[in-house]
Coordinates of C-alpha atoms and ligand atoms in Angstrom, one line a residue:
M276 CA 0.0 0.0 0.0
T277 CA 2.7 2.5 1.1
Q278 CA 4.8 1.3 -1.8
K279 CA 1.9 1.9 -4.2
T280 CA 1.4 5.5 -2.9
S281 CA 5.0 6.4 -3.2
R282 CA 5.2 5.0 -6.7
R283 CA 2.2 7.1 -7.7
T284 CA 3.8 10.2 -6.2
F285 CA 6.9 9.4 -8.1
L286 CA 5.0 9.1 -11.3
K287 CA 3.2 12.3 -10.7
K288 CA 6.5 14.1 -10.0
G289 CA 7.9 12.6 -13.2
L290 CA 4.9 13.9 -15.2
A291 CA 5.3 17.4 -13.6
A292 CA 8.9 17.5 -14.7
G293 CA 7.9 16.3 -18.1
A294 CA 5.2 18.9 -18.3
A295 CA 7.7 21.7 -17.6
A296 CA 9.9 20.4 -20.4
T297 CA 6.9 20.3 -22.9
V298 CA 6.1 24.0 -22.3
A299 CA 9.3 25.0 -24.1
S300 CA 9.0 22.6 -27.0
S301 CA 5.2 23.1 -27.7
A302 CA 5.8 26.9 -27.9
R303 CA 8.4 26.3 -30.6
A304 CA 6.2 23.8 -32.4
A305 CA 3.6 26.5 -33.1
T306 CA 5.7 27.7 -36.0
P307 CA 7.5 25.1 -38.2
D308 CA 11.2 24.8 -37.1
P309 CA 13.4 24.9 -40.2
L310 CA 16.0 23.0 -38.3
I311 CA 13.5 20.1 -38.4
T312 CA 11.5 20.8 -41.6
E313 CA 14.3 21.8 -44.0
V314 CA 17.3 19.9 -45.2
Q315 CA 20.3 21.5 -43.5
P316 CA 23.8 22.0 -45.1
W317 CA 25.2 19.3 -42.9
A318 CA 22.8 16.8 -44.4
S319 CA 23.2 18.0 -48.0
G320 CA 26.8 17.1 -48.5
L321 CA 29.5 14.9 -47.0
G322 CA 31.4 15.4 -43.8
D323 CA 35.2 15.2 -43.3
G324 CA 37.0 12.0 -44.1
V325 CA 38.7 10.0 -41.3
D326 CA 42.1 11.6 -41.6
A327 CA 41.0 15.3 -41.5
T328 CA 42.5 15.7 -38.1
P329 CA 45.0 12.9 -37.3
Y330 CA 45.1 14.2 -33.7
G331 CA 41.7 15.7 -32.9
L332 CA 41.0 19.2 -31.4
P333 CA 37.8 20.4 -29.9
I334 CA 35.2 21.6 -32.4
E335 CA 35.3 25.4 -33.1
F336 CA 32.0 26.0 -31.2
E337 CA 33.9 25.1 -28.0
D338 CA 36.8 27.4 -28.6
D339 CA 36.1 29.5 -25.5
V340 CA 36.8 26.5 -23.3
I341 CA 40.5 27.3 -22.9
R342 CA 43.0 28.0 -20.2
R343 CA 43.2 31.7 -19.4
N344 CA 45.6 33.8 -17.4
V345 CA 45.2 37.0 -15.4
E346 CA 47.7 39.4 -16.9
W347 CA 48.2 41.6 -13.9
L348 CA 49.0 38.7 -11.6
T349 CA 52.5 38.1 -12.9
A350 CA 55.1 40.3 -14.6
D351 CA 55.4 38.0 -17.6
T352 CA 54.1 34.6 -18.9
I353 CA 57.3 32.7 -18.2
S354 CA 57.1 32.6 -14.4
S355 CA 53.3 32.5 -14.3
I356 CA 50.1 30.6 -14.1
N357 CA 47.0 30.0 -16.1
F358 CA 43.7 28.5 -15.1
T359 CA 41.6 25.5 -16.0
P360 CA 38.1 26.4 -17.4
I361 CA 36.4 24.4 -14.7
H362 CA 33.2 26.4 -15.2
A363 CA 32.8 24.8 -18.6
L364 CA 33.8 21.2 -17.8
D365 CA 31.8 18.4 -16.4
G366 CA 32.6 15.0 -14.9
T367 CA 36.0 15.0 -13.1
I368 CA 38.8 14.2 -15.6
T369 CA 40.6 17.3 -16.9
P370 CA 41.7 17.1 -20.5
Q371 CA 45.4 17.8 -20.7
G372 CA 44.8 20.5 -23.4
C373 CA 43.0 22.8 -20.9
A374 CA 44.6 21.8 -17.6
F375 CA 46.2 24.7 -15.9
E376 CA 50.0 25.4 -16.2
R377 CA 52.4 26.8 -13.6
H378 CA 56.0 27.3 -14.6
H379 CA 58.8 29.1 -12.7
S380 CA 61.1 29.4 -15.8
G381 CA 58.9 28.3 -18.7
A382 CA 57.8 25.0 -20.2
I383 CA 60.9 23.2 -21.6
E384 CA 61.3 20.8 -24.5
L385 CA 63.0 17.6 -23.3
S386 CA 62.9 14.5 -25.5
K387 CA 62.7 10.9 -24.2
Q388 CA 66.2 10.3 -25.7
D389 CA 67.7 13.2 -23.7
Y390 CA 65.9 12.3 -20.6
R391 CA 67.9 11.1 -17.5
L392 CA 66.7 10.4 -14.0
M393 CA 69.4 10.3 -11.3
I394 CA 68.9 8.7 -7.9
N395 CA 71.8 9.6 -5.5
G396 CA 72.6 10.5 -1.9
L397 CA 72.2 8.0 0.9
V398 CA 71.6 5.0 -1.4
D399 CA 73.5 1.8 -1.8
R400 CA 74.0 2.3 -5.6
P401 CA 73.6 5.7 -7.1
L402 CA 71.8 5.1 -10.4
V403 CA 70.8 6.9 -13.6
F404 CA 67.7 5.8 -15.5
S405 CA 66.9 6.5 -19.1
Y406 CA 63.2 6.8 -20.2
A407 CA 63.3 3.3 -21.6
D408 CA 64.6 2.0 -18.3
L409 CA 61.6 3.5 -16.5
E410 CA 59.2 1.7 -18.8
R411 CA 60.5 -1.7 -17.6
F412 CA 59.3 -1.3 -14.0
P413 CA 55.8 -2.5 -13.1
R414 CA 53.3 0.3 -13.6
E415 CA 50.3 1.6 -11.8
N416 CA 47.3 3.8 -12.8
H417 CA 45.7 6.3 -10.4
V418 CA 43.5 9.4 -10.7
Y419 CA 44.6 12.3 -8.6
F420 CA 44.0 16.1 -8.5
C421 CA 46.9 18.5 -8.6
E422 CA 46.1 21.9 -6.9
C423 CA 48.5 24.8 -6.8
A424 CA 48.8 25.9 -3.2
A425 CA 48.1 29.5 -4.5
N426 CA 44.7 28.4 -5.8
T427 CA 42.1 30.9 -4.4
G428 CA 45.0 32.9 -3.0
M429 CA 43.8 36.2 -4.4
E430 CA 40.5 35.9 -2.4
W431 CA 41.9 36.3 1.2
A432 CA 41.0 40.0 1.6
G433 CA 37.7 39.9 -0.3
A434 CA 36.0 38.7 -3.4
Q435 CA 38.3 39.5 -6.3
L436 CA 38.3 37.4 -9.4
N437 CA 35.0 37.0 -11.2
G438 CA 34.8 33.4 -12.3
A439 CA 35.3 29.9 -11.0
Q440 CA 38.1 29.5 -13.6
F441 CA 40.1 32.3 -11.9
T442 CA 39.2 31.7 -8.2
H443 CA 39.5 27.9 -8.3
G444 CA 41.1 26.9 -11.6
M445 CA 44.6 26.2 -10.4
I446 CA 43.6 22.5 -10.3
H447 CA 43.5 19.6 -12.6
N448 CA 42.6 15.9 -12.2
M449 CA 44.1 13.2 -14.4
E450 CA 44.6 9.5 -14.6
Y451 CA 48.4 9.0 -14.3
T452 CA 50.4 6.0 -15.4
G453 CA 53.7 5.6 -13.7
V454 CA 56.1 3.7 -11.4
P455 CA 55.9 4.1 -7.6
L456 CA 58.9 6.1 -6.4
R457 CA 59.4 3.4 -3.8
T458 CA 60.1 0.9 -6.6
I459 CA 62.9 3.1 -8.0
L460 CA 64.3 3.9 -4.5
A461 CA 64.4 0.1 -3.8
E462 CA 66.3 -0.4 -7.0
A463 CA 69.0 2.0 -5.7
G464 CA 68.8 0.4 -2.3
L465 CA 68.0 2.2 1.0
E466 CA 70.2 0.2 3.4
A467 CA 72.8 3.0 3.4
A468 CA 70.1 5.4 4.6
G469 CA 69.8 3.5 7.9
D470 CA 66.7 4.4 9.9
L471 CA 64.2 5.8 7.3
A472 CA 62.0 7.5 9.9
D473 CA 63.9 10.8 9.7
K474 CA 65.1 10.6 6.1
W475 CA 64.0 12.8 3.2
V476 CA 64.2 12.9 -0.5
Y477 CA 65.0 16.1 -2.4
V478 CA 63.4 16.1 -5.9
E479 CA 64.3 18.6 -8.7
G480 CA 63.4 19.3 -12.3
A481 CA 65.5 19.7 -15.4
D482 CA 64.2 23.3 -16.1
A483 CA 66.3 26.3 -15.2
S484 CA 64.2 26.9 -12.0
S485 CA 64.7 23.2 -11.0
N486 CA 61.8 23.8 -8.5
G487 CA 63.5 21.7 -5.8
R488 CA 61.4 20.3 -3.0
S489 CA 62.1 18.1 0.1
I490 CA 59.6 15.3 0.7
P491 CA 59.7 13.2 3.9
M492 CA 60.6 9.6 3.2
E493 CA 57.4 8.3 4.6
K494 CA 55.4 10.0 1.8
A495 CA 58.1 9.1 -0.8
L496 CA 57.6 5.4 0.1
D497 CA 53.8 5.7 0.3
D498 CA 51.9 6.8 -2.8
V499 CA 54.3 9.1 -4.8
L500 CA 54.4 8.2 -8.5
V501 CA 57.1 8.8 -11.2
A502 CA 54.5 9.4 -13.9
F503 CA 54.9 9.4 -17.7
K504 CA 51.3 9.2 -19.0
A505 CA 48.3 11.3 -18.2
N506 CA 44.8 10.4 -19.3
G507 CA 46.3 7.5 -21.3
E508 CA 48.7 9.6 -23.4
A509 CA 52.1 11.0 -23.0
L510 CA 52.3 14.0 -20.7
R511 CA 52.1 17.3 -22.5
K512 CA 55.2 19.5 -22.6
E513 CA 53.7 22.0 -20.2
H514 CA 52.9 19.3 -17.7
G515 CA 56.5 17.9 -17.5
Y516 CA 57.0 15.7 -20.6
P517 CA 58.4 13.1 -20.5
V518 CA 58.3 12.4 -16.7
R519 CA 56.8 14.2 -13.7
L520 CA 56.4 13.5 -10.1
V521 CA 52.9 12.9 -8.8
V522 CA 52.5 13.6 -5.0
P523 CA 48.9 12.7 -4.2
G524 CA 46.9 15.2 -2.1
W525 CA 50.0 17.5 -1.6
E526 CA 50.5 21.0 -2.9
G527 CA 51.1 21.3 -6.7
N528 CA 54.6 22.8 -6.2
M529 CA 55.9 19.4 -5.0
W530 CA 54.7 17.7 -8.3
V531 CA 58.1 18.3 -9.9
K532 CA 57.9 18.4 -13.7
W533 CA 60.7 17.2 -16.1
L534 CA 62.0 15.2 -13.0
R535 CA 65.8 14.8 -13.2
R536 CA 67.0 13.9 -9.8
V537 CA 66.0 12.3 -6.5
E538 CA 68.5 12.6 -3.7
V539 CA 68.1 10.7 -0.4
M540 CA 69.1 13.0 2.4
D541 CA 69.2 13.1 6.2
G542 CA 67.2 16.3 6.4
P543 CA 65.2 18.7 4.3
V544 CA 67.0 21.2 2.1
E545 CA 64.8 24.2 3.0
S546 CA 64.9 25.4 -0.6
R547 CA 63.5 28.7 -1.9
E548 CA 60.3 26.8 -2.8
E549 CA 59.8 25.8 0.9
T550 CA 60.9 28.9 2.7
S551 CA 60.4 32.2 1.0
K552 CA 57.6 30.6 -1.0
Y553 CA 55.0 28.0 -0.2
T554 CA 55.0 28.8 3.5
D555 CA 52.0 30.5 5.2
T556 CA 52.2 33.8 6.9
L557 CA 49.9 33.8 9.9
E558 CA 48.0 36.6 11.8
D559 CA 51.0 37.3 14.1
G560 CA 53.5 37.7 11.3
T561 CA 55.2 34.3 11.8
S562 CA 55.1 31.8 9.0
R563 CA 54.3 28.1 9.2
K564 CA 56.1 25.6 6.9
W565 CA 55.6 22.1 5.7
T566 CA 51.9 22.6 5.0
W567 CA 51.9 19.9 2.3
A568 CA 48.3 18.5 2.3
M569 CA 45.6 20.4 0.5
D570 CA 42.6 20.6 2.9
A571 CA 39.1 19.7 1.8
K572 CA 37.6 22.3 -0.6
S573 CA 34.8 22.7 -3.1
V574 CA 33.3 25.2 -5.5
V575 CA 30.1 25.5 -7.5
T576 CA 31.2 25.6 -11.1
S577 CA 27.8 26.2 -12.6
P578 CA 26.0 28.5 -12.3
S579 CA 28.9 30.9 -11.7
P580 CA 30.0 34.2 -13.2
Q581 CA 31.2 32.6 -16.5
A582 CA 28.3 30.2 -16.6
P583 CA 25.1 32.2 -15.9
I584 CA 21.6 30.7 -16.0
T585 CA 20.2 31.5 -19.4
H586 CA 16.9 29.5 -19.2
G587 CA 14.9 31.4 -16.6
K588 CA 13.1 29.7 -13.7
G589 CA 12.3 26.0 -13.5
P590 CA 14.6 23.0 -13.6
L591 CA 18.2 24.0 -12.8
V592 CA 21.2 21.8 -12.5
I593 CA 23.6 23.2 -9.8
T594 CA 27.0 21.5 -10.1
G595 CA 30.5 21.7 -8.8
L596 CA 33.7 20.0 -7.7
A597 CA 34.9 18.8 -4.3
W598 CA 38.3 17.4 -3.2
S599 CA 40.5 16.7 -0.3
G600 CA 44.2 16.0 0.0
R601 CA 43.5 13.9 3.1
G602 CA 41.3 11.3 1.5
A603 CA 38.0 10.8 -0.1
I604 CA 35.1 13.3 -0.2
T605 CA 32.1 11.8 1.7
R606 CA 29.6 14.6 1.5
V607 CA 29.0 18.0 -0.2
D608 CA 26.3 20.4 1.0
V609 CA 24.9 23.3 -1.1
S610 CA 23.4 26.4 0.3
K611 CA 21.2 28.8 -1.8
D612 CA 21.0 31.4 1.0
G613 CA 24.6 32.2 1.8
G614 CA 25.0 29.4 4.4
K615 CA 21.9 29.9 6.4
S616 CA 20.4 26.5 5.3
W617 CA 22.1 23.6 3.6
E618 CA 21.0 20.7 1.4
T619 CA 23.0 17.6 0.7
A620 CA 24.1 17.3 -2.9
R621 CA 24.2 14.2 -5.0
L622 CA 27.7 12.8 -5.7
A623 CA 28.1 11.6 -9.3
K624 CA 29.9 8.6 -7.9
P625 CA 31.4 7.8 -4.5
G626 CA 34.4 10.1 -3.6
E627 CA 37.9 8.7 -4.4
K628 CA 41.0 9.4 -2.4
M629 CA 42.8 12.6 -3.5
A630 CA 40.7 12.9 -6.7
L631 CA 38.1 15.4 -7.8
T632 CA 34.5 14.5 -6.9
R633 CA 31.6 15.9 -9.0
F634 CA 28.4 16.9 -7.2
Y635 CA 25.0 17.9 -8.4
L636 CA 21.9 19.5 -6.9
D637 CA 18.9 19.4 -9.2
I638 CA 16.5 22.1 -8.2
D639 CA 13.3 23.8 -9.4
W640 CA 14.6 27.4 -9.4
D641 CA 11.9 30.0 -8.4
G642 CA 13.8 32.8 -10.3
E643 CA 14.7 34.5 -7.0
E644 CA 18.3 35.6 -6.2
M645 CA 20.6 33.0 -4.6
F646 CA 23.8 33.2 -2.6
L647 CA 25.2 29.9 -3.8
Q648 CA 27.8 28.1 -1.7
S649 CA 29.1 24.6 -1.4
R650 CA 30.8 22.9 1.6
A651 CA 32.9 19.8 1.3
I652 CA 33.3 17.1 4.0
D653 CA 36.1 14.5 3.8
E654 CA 36.5 11.0 5.2
T655 CA 38.5 12.4 8.2
G656 CA 35.3 14.3 9.2
Y657 CA 36.9 17.7 8.3
V658 CA 34.4 20.3 7.2
Q659 CA 35.4 23.0 4.7
P660 CA 35.6 26.3 6.7
T661 CA 33.9 29.7 6.1
K662 CA 36.1 32.6 5.2
A663 CA 35.7 34.0 8.7
Q664 CA 36.7 30.7 10.3
L665 CA 39.8 30.5 8.1
R666 CA 40.8 34.1 8.8
E667 CA 40.6 33.5 12.6
V668 CA 43.5 31.0 12.2
R669 CA 45.3 32.5 9.3
G670 CA 44.8 36.2 9.3
L671 CA 44.8 38.2 6.1
N672 CA 48.4 38.0 5.0
S673 CA 48.3 34.5 3.6
I674 CA 48.4 33.5 0.0
Y675 CA 48.5 29.7 0.0
H676 CA 46.1 27.1 1.2
N677 CA 42.9 29.2 1.0
N678 CA 40.2 26.5 1.1
C679 CA 37.3 28.6 2.4
I680 CA 33.7 28.4 1.2
Q681 CA 33.0 30.4 -2.0
T682 CA 29.9 32.4 -2.6
W683 CA 28.3 33.3 -6.0
W684 CA 25.5 35.9 -6.0
V685 CA 23.0 34.7 -8.6
R686 CA 20.6 37.5 -9.7
P687 CA 17.0 36.9 -10.9
N688 CA 18.3 37.5 -14.5
G689 CA 20.6 34.5 -14.1
E690 CA 23.9 36.4 -14.0
A691 CA 26.3 35.5 -11.2
E692 CA 29.0 37.4 -9.4
N693 CA 31.8 36.7 -6.9
V694 CA 30.8 38.1 -3.6
E695 CA 31.9 37.7 0.0
V696 CA 29.7 36.2 2.6
S697 CA 32.0 35.5 5.5
Ligands
LIG209 N1 60.3 21.5 -12.7 C1 59.3 22.2 -12.3 N2 58.3 21.6 -11.7 C2 57.2 22.2 -11.3 C3 57.1 23.7 -11.5 C4 58.1 24.3 -12.2 O1 58.1 25.5 -12.4 N3 59.2 23.6 -12.6 N4 55.9 24.3 -11.0 C5 55.2 23.6 -9.8 C6 54.0 24.3 -9.4 S1 54.1 25.6 -8.5 C7 52.8 23.6 -9.7 S2 51.4 24.3 -9.0 C8 52.7 22.4 -10.5 C9 51.8 22.7 -11.7 O2 51.7 21.6 -12.6 P1 51.1 21.9 -14.0 O3 51.9 22.9 -14.7 O4 51.1 20.5 -14.7 O5 49.6 22.3 -13.8 O6 54.0 22.0 -11.1 C10 55.0 22.2 -10.1 N5 56.2 21.5 -10.7
LIG210 MO1 52.0 26.0 -7.5

C-alpha cells in the first residue's frame, strides 16, 4: 500500500517535470522549425574523411573552453600561471589541453632520448635511468588532483576574481600511469640510509628553476608516482614531458615536472620553494612551513560568473567539484542562501582518495536571487571552513592554502557574481 502510494507520487512528479519540459517545445512547435523541416547544409553534403585531423582538437564551437591567465597577476608569462576552465567542464577528468599550467622558468622541451633520472645521496647504488629504463618497471594507474597551493590565494582579503576558472582553476585531475617512487628507490637500495623515519628525498626538475622540494621519506615510500602518462597519453610538454612526479593530495609545487634527480638525504633542504615561497604567513606575522596536504575544498562551477543561468526559472542543475588532500570526499552540502540553510548534494559517484568528486543539486529554481555556496566534508570528518573561520586562524596576509567556502550571488536574471559572505 505504502509502496503503491510512493510509486504514484513518483510518477506524478515525473509527469510534472515532463510537463515543464513540454512547455518549451510546444511553444516552438507552433511555427515550423526549419531546423527540423528543412534539409540542412550538414545533411546535403559529405562530412570530413577520417584523416582530416590525425590528432583531434575540440570543435570550433567550443573554442572558448580554454586556459586563461590573469595578466596583472605576474610580470610575464614565463614565471606565471593560467587557469583550468572548470566552469565549462563536467565529470572529473581534466583534458590535458586545458589543464592549468604553472611554470617558474617556462615549459621546456625535453625529449625521451635526452631524458635522464638520477637517484643519489644516501643510497646503496647511485643510479641513472633513461626513459626506456623506467618503462621496464611494473606500472600503476591512479586518478589524482593537482592543486597549486596558491589556488584561491587572491581571495583572502575579499571577493576579487570574477569566475570559478580564476578563483578555483589552479587545479587539474588526471589519470596517471607511472612507477611508484618506492620501486625506484628500492632499485637504488636504502640500506645505506639506515633508519628511514627521519630521512627525506630532495626532488628537482630539469628546467632552469629546478623547482627543488624536500619530501619526507614516509610519503616518498607511500603513494608518490614517477609518472609518464596522463589520461592515457604522454604528458604534454607543459605538464612535464616526459616524466613528472605525482605527489597525491599534496600541494602542486611538489609535483616536480621534467623530473631529473631524486636525492636521499638526512634532512630537508629548506629550498627557496619551501621557505620564501609555499609557507603560510599567519596573523602574528610568523610563518608556518611544511603545509603539504591540500585541505578539503569545493566550488560550485555552474551557475557561476562565467556560466550564468540562461533559461529562466524552473529545472536547474547546480553542479561543482569537491576534493581533499587527506582522503575521499564523503559529502557535499549546497546552500542557496549564503550558508543559512544547507541541502546535501548528490555525488556523481562515491568520492575517491585525493581525486576530484563531481556533485549535483537538481532544483526547481523560483527565479529569485541566490547566494550559492558549497561545503565539502572528507573522510576524516573535516568540514570546509567559512572565510571568517579560516581568517581566525590564518589572518589576512596569507596567499597559499585558502580552502574557504566560496559564494556566488546569482541574480534573478541568471547572472552570477563573486561576492563575499563570511
Ligand atoms: N620543474 C618544475 N616543476 C614544477 C614547477 C616548475 O616551475 N618547474 N611548478 C610547480 C607548481 S608551483 C605547480 S602548481 C605544478 C603545476 O603543474 P602543471 O603545470 O602541470 O599544472 O607544477 C610544479 N612543478
Ligand atoms: Mo604552484
